[in-house]
Coordinates of C-alpha atoms and ligand atoms in Angstrom, one line a residue:
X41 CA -2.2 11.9 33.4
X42 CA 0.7 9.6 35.1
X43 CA 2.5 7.7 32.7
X44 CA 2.5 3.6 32.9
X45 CA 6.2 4.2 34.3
X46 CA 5.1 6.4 37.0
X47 CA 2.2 3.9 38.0
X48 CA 3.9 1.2 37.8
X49 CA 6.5 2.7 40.5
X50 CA 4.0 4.0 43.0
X51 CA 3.3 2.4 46.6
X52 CA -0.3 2.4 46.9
X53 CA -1.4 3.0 51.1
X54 CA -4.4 1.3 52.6
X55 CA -4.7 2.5 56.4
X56 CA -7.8 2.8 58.3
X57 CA -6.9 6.5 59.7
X58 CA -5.8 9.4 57.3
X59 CA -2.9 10.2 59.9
X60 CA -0.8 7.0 59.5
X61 CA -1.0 7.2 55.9
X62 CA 0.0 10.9 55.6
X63 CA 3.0 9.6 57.9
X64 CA 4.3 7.4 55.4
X65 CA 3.6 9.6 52.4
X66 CA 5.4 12.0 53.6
X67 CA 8.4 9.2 54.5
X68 CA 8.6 8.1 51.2
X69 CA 8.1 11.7 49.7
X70 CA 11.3 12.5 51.5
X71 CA 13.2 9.8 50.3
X72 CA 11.8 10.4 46.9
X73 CA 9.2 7.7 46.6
X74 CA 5.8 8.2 45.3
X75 CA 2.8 6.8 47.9
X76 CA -0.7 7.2 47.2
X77 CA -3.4 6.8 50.2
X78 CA -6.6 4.9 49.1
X79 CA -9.4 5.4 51.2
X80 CA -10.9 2.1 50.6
X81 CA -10.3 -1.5 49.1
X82 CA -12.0 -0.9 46.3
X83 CA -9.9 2.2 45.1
X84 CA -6.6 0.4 46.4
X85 CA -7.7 -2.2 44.1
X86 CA -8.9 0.1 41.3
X87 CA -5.7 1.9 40.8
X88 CA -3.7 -1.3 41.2
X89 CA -5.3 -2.6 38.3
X90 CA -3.8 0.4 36.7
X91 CA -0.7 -0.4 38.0
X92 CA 1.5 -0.4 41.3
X93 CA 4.9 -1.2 43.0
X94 CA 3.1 -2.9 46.0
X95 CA 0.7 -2.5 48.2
X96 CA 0.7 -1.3 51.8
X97 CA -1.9 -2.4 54.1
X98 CA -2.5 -1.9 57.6
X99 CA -3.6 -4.7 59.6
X100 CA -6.8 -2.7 60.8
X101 CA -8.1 -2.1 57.1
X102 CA -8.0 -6.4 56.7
X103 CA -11.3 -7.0 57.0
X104 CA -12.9 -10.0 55.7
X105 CA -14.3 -8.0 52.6
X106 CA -10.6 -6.5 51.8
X107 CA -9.1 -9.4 51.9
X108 CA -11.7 -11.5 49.7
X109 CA -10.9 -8.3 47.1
X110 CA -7.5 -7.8 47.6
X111 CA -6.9 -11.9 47.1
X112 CA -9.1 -11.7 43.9
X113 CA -7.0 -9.2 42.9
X114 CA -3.9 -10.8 43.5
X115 CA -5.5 -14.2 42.1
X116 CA -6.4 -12.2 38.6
X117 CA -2.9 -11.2 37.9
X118 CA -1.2 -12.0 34.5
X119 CA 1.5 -14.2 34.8
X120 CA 4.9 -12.2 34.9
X121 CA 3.0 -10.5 38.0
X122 CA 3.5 -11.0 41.7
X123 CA 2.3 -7.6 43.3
X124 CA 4.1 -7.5 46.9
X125 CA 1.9 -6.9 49.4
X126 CA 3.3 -5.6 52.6
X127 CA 1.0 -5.9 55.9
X128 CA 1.9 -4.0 59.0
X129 CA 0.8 -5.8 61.9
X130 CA 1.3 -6.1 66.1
X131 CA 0.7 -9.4 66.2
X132 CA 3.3 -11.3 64.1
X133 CA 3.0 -14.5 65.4
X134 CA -0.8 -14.8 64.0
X135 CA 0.1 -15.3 60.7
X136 CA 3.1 -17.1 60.8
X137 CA 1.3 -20.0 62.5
X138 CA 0.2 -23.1 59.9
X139 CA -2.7 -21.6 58.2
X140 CA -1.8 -18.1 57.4
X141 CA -4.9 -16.9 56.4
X142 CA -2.7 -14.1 54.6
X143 CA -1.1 -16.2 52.4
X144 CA -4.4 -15.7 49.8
X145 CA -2.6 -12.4 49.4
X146 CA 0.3 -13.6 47.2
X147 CA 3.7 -12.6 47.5
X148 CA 2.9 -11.2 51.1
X149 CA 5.1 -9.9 54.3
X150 CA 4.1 -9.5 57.6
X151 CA 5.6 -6.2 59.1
X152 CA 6.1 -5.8 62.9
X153 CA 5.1 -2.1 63.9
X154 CA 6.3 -0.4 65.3
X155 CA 8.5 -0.1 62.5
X156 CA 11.4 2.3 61.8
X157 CA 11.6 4.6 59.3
X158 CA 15.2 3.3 57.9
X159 CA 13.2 -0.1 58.1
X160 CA 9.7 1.0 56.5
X161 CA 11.9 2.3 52.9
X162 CA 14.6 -0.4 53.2
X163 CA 11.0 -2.8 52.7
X164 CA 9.6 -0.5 50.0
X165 CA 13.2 -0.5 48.2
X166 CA 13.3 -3.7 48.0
X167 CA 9.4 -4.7 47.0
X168 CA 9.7 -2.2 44.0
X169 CA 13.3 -3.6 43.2
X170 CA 11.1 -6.3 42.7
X171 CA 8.8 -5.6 40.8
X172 CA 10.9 -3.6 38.4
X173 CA 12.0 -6.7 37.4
X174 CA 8.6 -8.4 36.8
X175 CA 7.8 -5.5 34.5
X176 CA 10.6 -5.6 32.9
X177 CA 10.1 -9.6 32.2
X178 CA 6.3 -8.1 31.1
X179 CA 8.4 -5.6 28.7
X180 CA 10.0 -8.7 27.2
X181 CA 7.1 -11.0 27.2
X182 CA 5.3 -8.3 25.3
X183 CA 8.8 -8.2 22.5
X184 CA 8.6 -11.4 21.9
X185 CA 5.2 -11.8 21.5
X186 CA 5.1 -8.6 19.0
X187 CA 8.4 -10.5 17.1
X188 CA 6.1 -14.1 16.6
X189 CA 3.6 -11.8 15.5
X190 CA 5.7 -10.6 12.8
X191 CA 7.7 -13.4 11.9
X192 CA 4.0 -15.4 11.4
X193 CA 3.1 -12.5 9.4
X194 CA 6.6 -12.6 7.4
X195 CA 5.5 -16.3 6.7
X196 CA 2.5 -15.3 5.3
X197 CA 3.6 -13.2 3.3
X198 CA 6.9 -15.1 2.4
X199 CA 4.4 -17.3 0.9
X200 CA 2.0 -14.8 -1.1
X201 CA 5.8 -13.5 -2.7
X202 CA 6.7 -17.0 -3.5
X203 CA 3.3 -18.3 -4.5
X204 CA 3.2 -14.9 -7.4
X205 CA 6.7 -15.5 -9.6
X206 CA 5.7 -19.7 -9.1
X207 CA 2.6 -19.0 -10.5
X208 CA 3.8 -17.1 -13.7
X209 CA 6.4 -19.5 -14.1
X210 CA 4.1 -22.3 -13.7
X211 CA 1.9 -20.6 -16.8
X212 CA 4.5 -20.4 -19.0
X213 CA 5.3 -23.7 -18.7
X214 CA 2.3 -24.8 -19.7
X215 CA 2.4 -22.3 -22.5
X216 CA 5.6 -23.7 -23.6
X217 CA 4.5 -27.4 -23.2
X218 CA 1.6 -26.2 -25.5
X219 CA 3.8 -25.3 -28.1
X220 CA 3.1 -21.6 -28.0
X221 CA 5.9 -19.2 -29.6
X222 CA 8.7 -19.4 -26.4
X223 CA 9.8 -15.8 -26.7
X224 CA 7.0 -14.5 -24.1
X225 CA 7.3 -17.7 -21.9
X226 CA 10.6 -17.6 -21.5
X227 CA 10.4 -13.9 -21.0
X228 CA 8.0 -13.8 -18.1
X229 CA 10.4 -17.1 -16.8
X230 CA 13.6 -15.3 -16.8
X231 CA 12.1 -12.3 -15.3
X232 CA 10.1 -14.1 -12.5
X233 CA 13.0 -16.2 -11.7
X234 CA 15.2 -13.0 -11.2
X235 CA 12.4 -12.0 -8.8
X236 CA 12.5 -15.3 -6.8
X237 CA 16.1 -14.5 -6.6
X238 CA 16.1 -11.7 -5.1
X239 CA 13.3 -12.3 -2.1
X240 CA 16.2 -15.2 -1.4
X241 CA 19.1 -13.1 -2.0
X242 CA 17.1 -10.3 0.8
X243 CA 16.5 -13.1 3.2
X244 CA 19.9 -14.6 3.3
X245 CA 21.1 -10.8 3.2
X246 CA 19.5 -9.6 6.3
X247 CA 20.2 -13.2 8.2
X248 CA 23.4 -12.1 7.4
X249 CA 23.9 -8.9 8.0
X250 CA 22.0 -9.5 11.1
X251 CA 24.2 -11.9 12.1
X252 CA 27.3 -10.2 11.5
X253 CA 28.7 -12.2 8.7
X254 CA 28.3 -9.9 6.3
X255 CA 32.0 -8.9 4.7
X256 CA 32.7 -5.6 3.2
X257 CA 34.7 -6.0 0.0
X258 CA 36.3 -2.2 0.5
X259 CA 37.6 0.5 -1.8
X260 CA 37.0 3.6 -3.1
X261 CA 33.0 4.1 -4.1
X262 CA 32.3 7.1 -6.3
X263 CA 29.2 7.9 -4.6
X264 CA 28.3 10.5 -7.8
X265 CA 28.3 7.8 -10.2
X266 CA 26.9 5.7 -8.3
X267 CA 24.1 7.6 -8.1
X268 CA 23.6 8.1 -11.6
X269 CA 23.6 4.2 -12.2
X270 CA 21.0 3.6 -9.4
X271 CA 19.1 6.2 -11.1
X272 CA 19.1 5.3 -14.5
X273 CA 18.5 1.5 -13.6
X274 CA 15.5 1.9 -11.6
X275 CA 14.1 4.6 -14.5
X276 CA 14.1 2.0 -16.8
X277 CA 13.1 -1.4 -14.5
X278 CA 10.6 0.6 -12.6
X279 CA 9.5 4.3 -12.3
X280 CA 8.6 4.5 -15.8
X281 CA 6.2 1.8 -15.3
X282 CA 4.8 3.5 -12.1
X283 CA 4.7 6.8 -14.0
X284 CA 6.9 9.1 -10.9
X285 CA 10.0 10.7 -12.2
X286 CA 13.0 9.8 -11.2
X287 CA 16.3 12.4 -10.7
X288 CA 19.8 12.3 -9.7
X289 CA 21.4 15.6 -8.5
X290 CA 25.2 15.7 -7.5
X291 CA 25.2 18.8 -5.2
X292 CA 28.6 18.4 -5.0
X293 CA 30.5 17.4 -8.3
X294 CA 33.3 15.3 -6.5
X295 CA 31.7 13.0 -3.8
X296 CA 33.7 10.0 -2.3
X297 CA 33.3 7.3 0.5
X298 CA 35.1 4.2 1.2
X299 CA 32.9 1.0 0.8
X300 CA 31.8 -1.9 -0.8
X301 CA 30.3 -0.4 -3.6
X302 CA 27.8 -3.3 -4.6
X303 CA 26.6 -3.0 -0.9
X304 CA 26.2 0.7 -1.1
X305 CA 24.2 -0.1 -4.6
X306 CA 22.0 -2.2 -2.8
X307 CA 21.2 0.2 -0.3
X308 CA 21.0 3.2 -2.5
X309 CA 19.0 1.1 -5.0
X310 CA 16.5 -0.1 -2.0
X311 CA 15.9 3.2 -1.2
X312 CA 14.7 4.3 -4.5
X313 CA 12.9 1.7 -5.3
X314 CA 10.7 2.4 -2.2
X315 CA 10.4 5.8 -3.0
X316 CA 9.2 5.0 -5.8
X317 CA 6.5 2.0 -5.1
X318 CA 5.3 4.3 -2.1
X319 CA 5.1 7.1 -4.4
X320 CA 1.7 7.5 -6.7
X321 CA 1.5 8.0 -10.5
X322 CA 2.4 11.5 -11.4
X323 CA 5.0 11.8 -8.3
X324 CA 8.6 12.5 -7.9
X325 CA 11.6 10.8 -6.8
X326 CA 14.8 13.2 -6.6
X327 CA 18.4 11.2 -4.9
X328 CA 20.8 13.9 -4.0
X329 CA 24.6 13.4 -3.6
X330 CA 26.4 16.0 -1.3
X331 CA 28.8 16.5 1.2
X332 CA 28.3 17.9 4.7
X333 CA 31.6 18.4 6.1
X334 CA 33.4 15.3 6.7
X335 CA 30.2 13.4 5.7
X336 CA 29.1 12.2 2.4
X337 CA 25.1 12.3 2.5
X338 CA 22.6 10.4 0.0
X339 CA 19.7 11.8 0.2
X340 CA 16.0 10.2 -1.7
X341 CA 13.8 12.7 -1.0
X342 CA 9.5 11.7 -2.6
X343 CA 6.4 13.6 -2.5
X344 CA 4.6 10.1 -2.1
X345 CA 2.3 8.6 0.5
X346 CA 4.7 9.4 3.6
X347 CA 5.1 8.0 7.1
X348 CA 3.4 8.5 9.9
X349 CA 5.1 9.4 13.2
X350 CA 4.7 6.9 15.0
X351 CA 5.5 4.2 12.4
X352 CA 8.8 6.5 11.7
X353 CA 10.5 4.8 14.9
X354 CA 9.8 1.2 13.4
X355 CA 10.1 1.2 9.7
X356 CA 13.9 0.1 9.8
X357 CA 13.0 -3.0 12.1
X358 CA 12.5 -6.1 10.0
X359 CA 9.0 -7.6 8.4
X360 CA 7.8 -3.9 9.5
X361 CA 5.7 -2.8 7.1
X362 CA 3.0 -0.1 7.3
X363 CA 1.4 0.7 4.4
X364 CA -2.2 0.3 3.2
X365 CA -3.4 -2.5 1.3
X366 CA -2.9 -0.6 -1.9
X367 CA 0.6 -0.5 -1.5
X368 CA 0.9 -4.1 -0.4
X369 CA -0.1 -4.6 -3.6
X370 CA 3.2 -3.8 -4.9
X371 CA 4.7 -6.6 -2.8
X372 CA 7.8 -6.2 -0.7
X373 CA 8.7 -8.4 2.9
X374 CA 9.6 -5.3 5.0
X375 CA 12.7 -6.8 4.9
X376 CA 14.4 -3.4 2.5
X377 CA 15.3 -0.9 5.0
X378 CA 16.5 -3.4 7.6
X379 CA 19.0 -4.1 5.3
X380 CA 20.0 -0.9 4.3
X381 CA 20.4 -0.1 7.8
X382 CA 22.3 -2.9 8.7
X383 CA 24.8 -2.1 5.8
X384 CA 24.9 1.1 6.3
X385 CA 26.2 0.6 10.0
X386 CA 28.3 -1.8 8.4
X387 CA 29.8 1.3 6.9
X388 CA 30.0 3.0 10.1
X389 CA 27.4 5.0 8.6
X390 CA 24.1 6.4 9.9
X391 CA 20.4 6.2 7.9
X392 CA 17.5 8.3 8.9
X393 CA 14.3 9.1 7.8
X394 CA 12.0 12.4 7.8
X395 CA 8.5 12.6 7.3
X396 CA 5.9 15.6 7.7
X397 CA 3.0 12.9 8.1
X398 CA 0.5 10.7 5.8
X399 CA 0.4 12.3 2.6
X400 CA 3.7 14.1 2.6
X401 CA 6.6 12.3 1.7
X402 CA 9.6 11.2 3.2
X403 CA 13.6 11.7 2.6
X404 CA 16.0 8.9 3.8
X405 CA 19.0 10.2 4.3
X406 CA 22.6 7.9 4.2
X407 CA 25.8 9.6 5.9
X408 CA 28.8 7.5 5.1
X409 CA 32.7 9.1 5.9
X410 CA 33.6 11.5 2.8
X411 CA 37.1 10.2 1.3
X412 CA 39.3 12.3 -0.5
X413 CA 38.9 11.1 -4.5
X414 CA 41.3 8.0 -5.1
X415 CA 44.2 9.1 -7.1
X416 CA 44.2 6.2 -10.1
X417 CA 40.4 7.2 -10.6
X418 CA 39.8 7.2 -14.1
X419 CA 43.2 5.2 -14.6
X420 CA 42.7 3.2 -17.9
X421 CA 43.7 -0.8 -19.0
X422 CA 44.6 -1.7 -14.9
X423 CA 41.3 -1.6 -14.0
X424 CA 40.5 -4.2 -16.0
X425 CA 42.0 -7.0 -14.3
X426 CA 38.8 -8.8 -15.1
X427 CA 39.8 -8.7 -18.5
X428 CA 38.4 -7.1 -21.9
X429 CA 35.4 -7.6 -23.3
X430 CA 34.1 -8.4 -26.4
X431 CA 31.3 -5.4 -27.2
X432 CA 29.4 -4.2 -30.2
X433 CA 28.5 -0.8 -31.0
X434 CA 25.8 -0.3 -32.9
X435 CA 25.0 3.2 -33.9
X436 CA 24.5 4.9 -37.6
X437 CA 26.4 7.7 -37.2
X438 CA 29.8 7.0 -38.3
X439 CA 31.6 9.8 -35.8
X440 CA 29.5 8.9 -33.4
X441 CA 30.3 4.8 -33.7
X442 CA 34.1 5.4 -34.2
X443 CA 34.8 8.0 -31.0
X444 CA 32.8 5.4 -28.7
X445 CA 34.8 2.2 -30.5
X446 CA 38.2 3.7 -30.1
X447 CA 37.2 4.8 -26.8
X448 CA 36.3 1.5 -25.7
X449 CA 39.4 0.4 -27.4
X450 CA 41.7 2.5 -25.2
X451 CA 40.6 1.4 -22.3
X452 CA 41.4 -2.5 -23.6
X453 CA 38.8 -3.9 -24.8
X454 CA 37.7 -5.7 -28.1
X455 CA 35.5 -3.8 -30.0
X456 CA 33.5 -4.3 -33.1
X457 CA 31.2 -1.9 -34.8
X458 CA 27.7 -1.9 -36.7
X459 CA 26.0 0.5 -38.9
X460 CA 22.9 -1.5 -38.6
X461 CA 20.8 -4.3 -37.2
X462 CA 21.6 -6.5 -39.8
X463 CA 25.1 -5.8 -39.4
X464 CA 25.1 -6.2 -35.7
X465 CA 23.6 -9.5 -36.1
X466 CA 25.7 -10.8 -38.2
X467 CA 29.0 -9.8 -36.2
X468 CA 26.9 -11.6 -33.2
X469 CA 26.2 -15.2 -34.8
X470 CA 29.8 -14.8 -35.4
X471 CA 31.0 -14.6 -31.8
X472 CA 28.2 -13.3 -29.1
X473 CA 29.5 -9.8 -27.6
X474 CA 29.5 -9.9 -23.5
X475 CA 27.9 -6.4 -24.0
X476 CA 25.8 -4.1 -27.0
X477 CA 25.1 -1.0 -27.3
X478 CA 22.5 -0.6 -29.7
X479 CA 21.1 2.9 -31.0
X480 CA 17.3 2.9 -30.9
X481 CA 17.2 5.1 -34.3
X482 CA 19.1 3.1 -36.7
X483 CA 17.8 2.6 -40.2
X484 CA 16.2 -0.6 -41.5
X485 CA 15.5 -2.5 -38.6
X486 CA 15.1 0.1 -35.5
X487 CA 17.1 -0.6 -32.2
X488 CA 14.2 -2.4 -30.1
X489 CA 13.7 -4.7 -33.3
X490 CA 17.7 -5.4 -32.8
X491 CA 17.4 -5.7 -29.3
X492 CA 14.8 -8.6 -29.9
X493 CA 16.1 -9.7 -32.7
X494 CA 19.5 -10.8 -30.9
X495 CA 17.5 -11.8 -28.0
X496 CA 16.2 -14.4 -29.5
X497 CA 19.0 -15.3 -31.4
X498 CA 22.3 -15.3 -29.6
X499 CA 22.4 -13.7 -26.7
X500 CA 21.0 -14.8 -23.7
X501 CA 24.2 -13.8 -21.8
X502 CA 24.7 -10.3 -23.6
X503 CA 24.5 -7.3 -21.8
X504 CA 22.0 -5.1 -23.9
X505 CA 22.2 -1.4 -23.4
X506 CA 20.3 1.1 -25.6
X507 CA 21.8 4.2 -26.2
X508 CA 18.7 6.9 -27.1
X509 CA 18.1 10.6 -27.3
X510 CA 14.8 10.6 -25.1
X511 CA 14.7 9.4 -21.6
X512 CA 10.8 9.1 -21.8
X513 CA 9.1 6.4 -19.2
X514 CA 7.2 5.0 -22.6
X515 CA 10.7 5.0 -24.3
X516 CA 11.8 3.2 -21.3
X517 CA 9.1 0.2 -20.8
X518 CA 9.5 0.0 -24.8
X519 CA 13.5 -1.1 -24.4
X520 CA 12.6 -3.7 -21.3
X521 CA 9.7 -5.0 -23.7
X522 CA 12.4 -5.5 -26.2
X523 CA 14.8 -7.2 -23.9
X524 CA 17.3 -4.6 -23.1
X525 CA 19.0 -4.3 -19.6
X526 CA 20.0 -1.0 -19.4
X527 CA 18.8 2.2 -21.2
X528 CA 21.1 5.2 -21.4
X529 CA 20.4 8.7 -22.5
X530 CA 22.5 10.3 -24.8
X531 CA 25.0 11.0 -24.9
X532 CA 26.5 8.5 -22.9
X533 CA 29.6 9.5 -20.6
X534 CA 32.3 6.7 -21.5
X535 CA 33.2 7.1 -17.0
X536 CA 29.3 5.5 -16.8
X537 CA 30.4 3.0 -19.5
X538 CA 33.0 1.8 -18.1
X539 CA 31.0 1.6 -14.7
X540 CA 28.9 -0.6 -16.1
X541 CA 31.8 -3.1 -17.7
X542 CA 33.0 -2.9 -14.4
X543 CA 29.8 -4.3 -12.8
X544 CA 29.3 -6.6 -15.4
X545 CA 32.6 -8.2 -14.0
X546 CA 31.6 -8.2 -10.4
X547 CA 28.0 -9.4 -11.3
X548 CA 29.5 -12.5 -12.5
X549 CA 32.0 -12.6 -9.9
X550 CA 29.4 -13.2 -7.6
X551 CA 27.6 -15.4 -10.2
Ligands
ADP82 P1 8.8 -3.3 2.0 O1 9.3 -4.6 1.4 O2 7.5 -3.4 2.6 O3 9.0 -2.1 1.1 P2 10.9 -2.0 3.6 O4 11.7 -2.5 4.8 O5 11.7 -1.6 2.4 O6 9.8 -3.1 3.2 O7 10.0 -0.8 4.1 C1 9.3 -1.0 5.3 C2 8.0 -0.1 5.3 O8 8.4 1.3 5.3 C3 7.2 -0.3 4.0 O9 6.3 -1.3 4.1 C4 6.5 1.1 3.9 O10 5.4 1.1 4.6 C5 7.5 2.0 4.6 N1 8.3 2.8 3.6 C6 9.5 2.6 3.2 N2 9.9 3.6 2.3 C7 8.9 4.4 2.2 C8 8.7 5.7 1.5 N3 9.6 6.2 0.7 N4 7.5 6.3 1.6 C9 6.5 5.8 2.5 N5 6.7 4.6 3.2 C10 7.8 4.0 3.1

């Protein structure tokens, strides 16, 4: 079968007498152009329809009947369409006169025969010249009508993700004016108000990016840690919920890039958090840090619903989104991967993705340049020009507590230590800690009674982190219930502490 590019370049002959029409064909087959002889109006019209670079019509093959279907043809064209039609004629003069009974015929020329061969392409050349243009204004007519397609999808849609997180709001307010105990209303408030945040943050993110006003705050990104901390955030916020299992392997113990490492958070963390909504109960997620020569490669490989190959070419373009209803469920604007690729070129990086189909997963993978480890890495008090912070440990075990308090010490900042929760919250109501870390087996009250407890009490603006020996998804939706942040598995490298001081600063940098 010809392609639509092929038809769409060919010269379609209508001449009374097989000879003259082989003639030409073979003209324009020397000169490398395509004619096709039609042995009557109706298939000239026929595969016109189908598309054509212009017609070519011998004077002799005008009859009245051709004409009436050749102008109906012409008269029946979309609008970015004005088919040439070049008539060869002896008599000239007949249709220039007022009245050109040719001029039904569109975007016609009268040709004098006999013509010459240099003459006969020099006409052809320059009809298709012309119509390459018209199909190219059809290729762009046809972009922008697919891009108000999506953008009145987008708003849509904008409007379902808004109209969720107002509604919940707008219930606990009324729960609230009801006099109903605040703790749950103000849960669900803080939560969906960190989720209207962030379909604004993603909107003015892409604009941005898009735009190219996006600027990289650069330094060295330790691409293994950051792994770990995408990880371990999304375990808790989300995988656990949606029952997939969620890894971090560092192929490659050392692996450096230079970046903005909150941007390359946002990518890695976008990534995973598709994986995982597009991944069913009972699935896995697996992120993979390695190098490949002089590239350092993220990999977030799922054994989820998968893409199709079609849909693999348009994923990355924004509002794309592909999935069934049941995922839509899970919300999103198709706005993600745009994003990530925009950042990632940013970077002067490259994302892909690789599917075997429906049904089969997919692995995005992120190349970014591999940098040679920074040299004050793991440097101590200078890094923490933001300043110390105040934190509380709170952990039973006295070895335990004091190794992570004079740790936390060292590196400059003010620590204070609890055996228990009634401890902790005492030290809190005292002066409220910028960050916890609160053991989930303590004695007395347990650490998800703490976490609540100071919740409730003191610290809206604490950074709660529970320190526990299990990493189970139950263990997990238990410590968000409670009003943690962060859950960690022991033991807890003090490098991933620090990391997440670190952010605290940044986070309210931004703030
Ligand atoms: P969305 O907000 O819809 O998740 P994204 O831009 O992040 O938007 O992703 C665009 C589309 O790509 C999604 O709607 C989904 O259909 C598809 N997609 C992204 N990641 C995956 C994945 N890991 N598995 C299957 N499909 C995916």
């Amino acid at each position: 079968m010809r392609t639509a590019q092929a038809r769409s370049e060919r010269l379609l002959v209508l001449a009374p007498t097989g000879r003259d029409a082989e003639l030409v064909r073979q003209v324009f087959a020397a000169a490398g152009l395509v004619a096709e002889r039609c042995s009557a109006v109706e298939e000239l019209c026929a595969r016109a329809r189908d598309g054509a670079g212009a017609l070519l019509v011998a004077e002799e093959a005008l009859t009245h009947a051709a004409m009436r279907a050749i102008a109906e043809l012409v008269r029946a064209q979309e609008p970015w369409s004005d088919l040439p039609v070049l008539v060869f004629s002896s008599r000239v003069d007949a249709y220039t006169a007022v009245g050109d009974p040719l001029r039904a015929l569109g975007n016609v020329t009268v040709v004098e025969r006999p013509l010459s061969r240099g003459a006969l392409l020099s006409m052809a050349r320059s009809a298709l010249r012309a119509r390459r243009r018209q199909y190219a204004a059809r290729e762009v007519l046809e972009q922008v009508r697919v891009a108000v397609r999506q953008r009145d999808d987008f708003m849509a849609l904008l409007g379902h993700e808004l109209r969720n997180p107002l509604g919940a709001i707008d219930m606990a307010g009324e729960l609230l004016e009801r006099g109903n105990d605040p703790a749950r209303p103000l849960a669900v408030i803080r939560r969906q108000t960190r989720q209207l945040s962030r379909i604004v943050d993603d909107l003015l993110d892409v604009s941005r990016v898009t735009a190219g006003k996006v600027v990289l705050r650069t330094g060295p990104v330790d691409l293994v840690l950051l792994g770990h901390r995408v990880v371990e955030g999304q375990s808790l916020a989300i995988a656990g919920r949606a029952g997939v299992e969620l890894s971090f392997v560092a192929e490659t113990p050392d692996l450096f890039t230079t970046g903005d490492e909150a941007r390359l958070d946002q990518v890695l963390s976008n990534l995973v958090s598709n994986a995982v909504k597009y991944t069913p109960r009972g699935g896995h997620v697996r992120v993979t840090a390695r190098r490949e020569g002089e590239a350092a490669v993220l990999a977030v490989a799922d054994d989820g619903i998968g893409i199709s190959g079609e849909d693999l070419a348009r994923i990355f373009e924004p509002f794309v989104q592909v999935s069934s209803a049941l995922d839509r469920a899970r919300g999103g604007m198709g706005l993600g991967l745009t994003l990530v690729r925009g950042l990632v070129e940013l970077h002067g990086g490259t994302v892909h993705v690789h599917s075997d189909g429906i049904g089969r997963g997919s692995v995005f993978t992120v190349q970014l340049r591999a940098t040679a480890r920074p040299a004050v890495e793991n440097g101590s008090a200078e890094r923490h020009e933001g300043g110390a912070y105040d934190v509380i440990v709170v952990e039973d075990q006295e070895d335990v507590r004091q190794t992570f308090l004079s740790a936390l010490e060292q590196a400059g900042h003010r620590v204070r230590g609890a055996a228990d929760g009634s401890e902790a919250l005492a030290l809190a109501r005292e002066r409220a800690p910028d960050v916890a870390f609160i053991d989930i087996g303590l004695p007395g009250m347990d650490g998800y009674e703490v976490a609540a407890a100071l919740r409730g009490e003191v610290a809206n603006e604490t950074l709660l982190v529970a320190v526990t020996g299990y990493g189970l998804p139950e263990d997990r939706d238990r410590a968000i219930a409670a009003g943690f942040d962060l859950h960690l598995t022991k033991p807890v490298s003090l490098r991933r502490v620090e990391l997440l001081l670190r952010q605290r600063t940044s986070a309210r940098g931004h703030g």
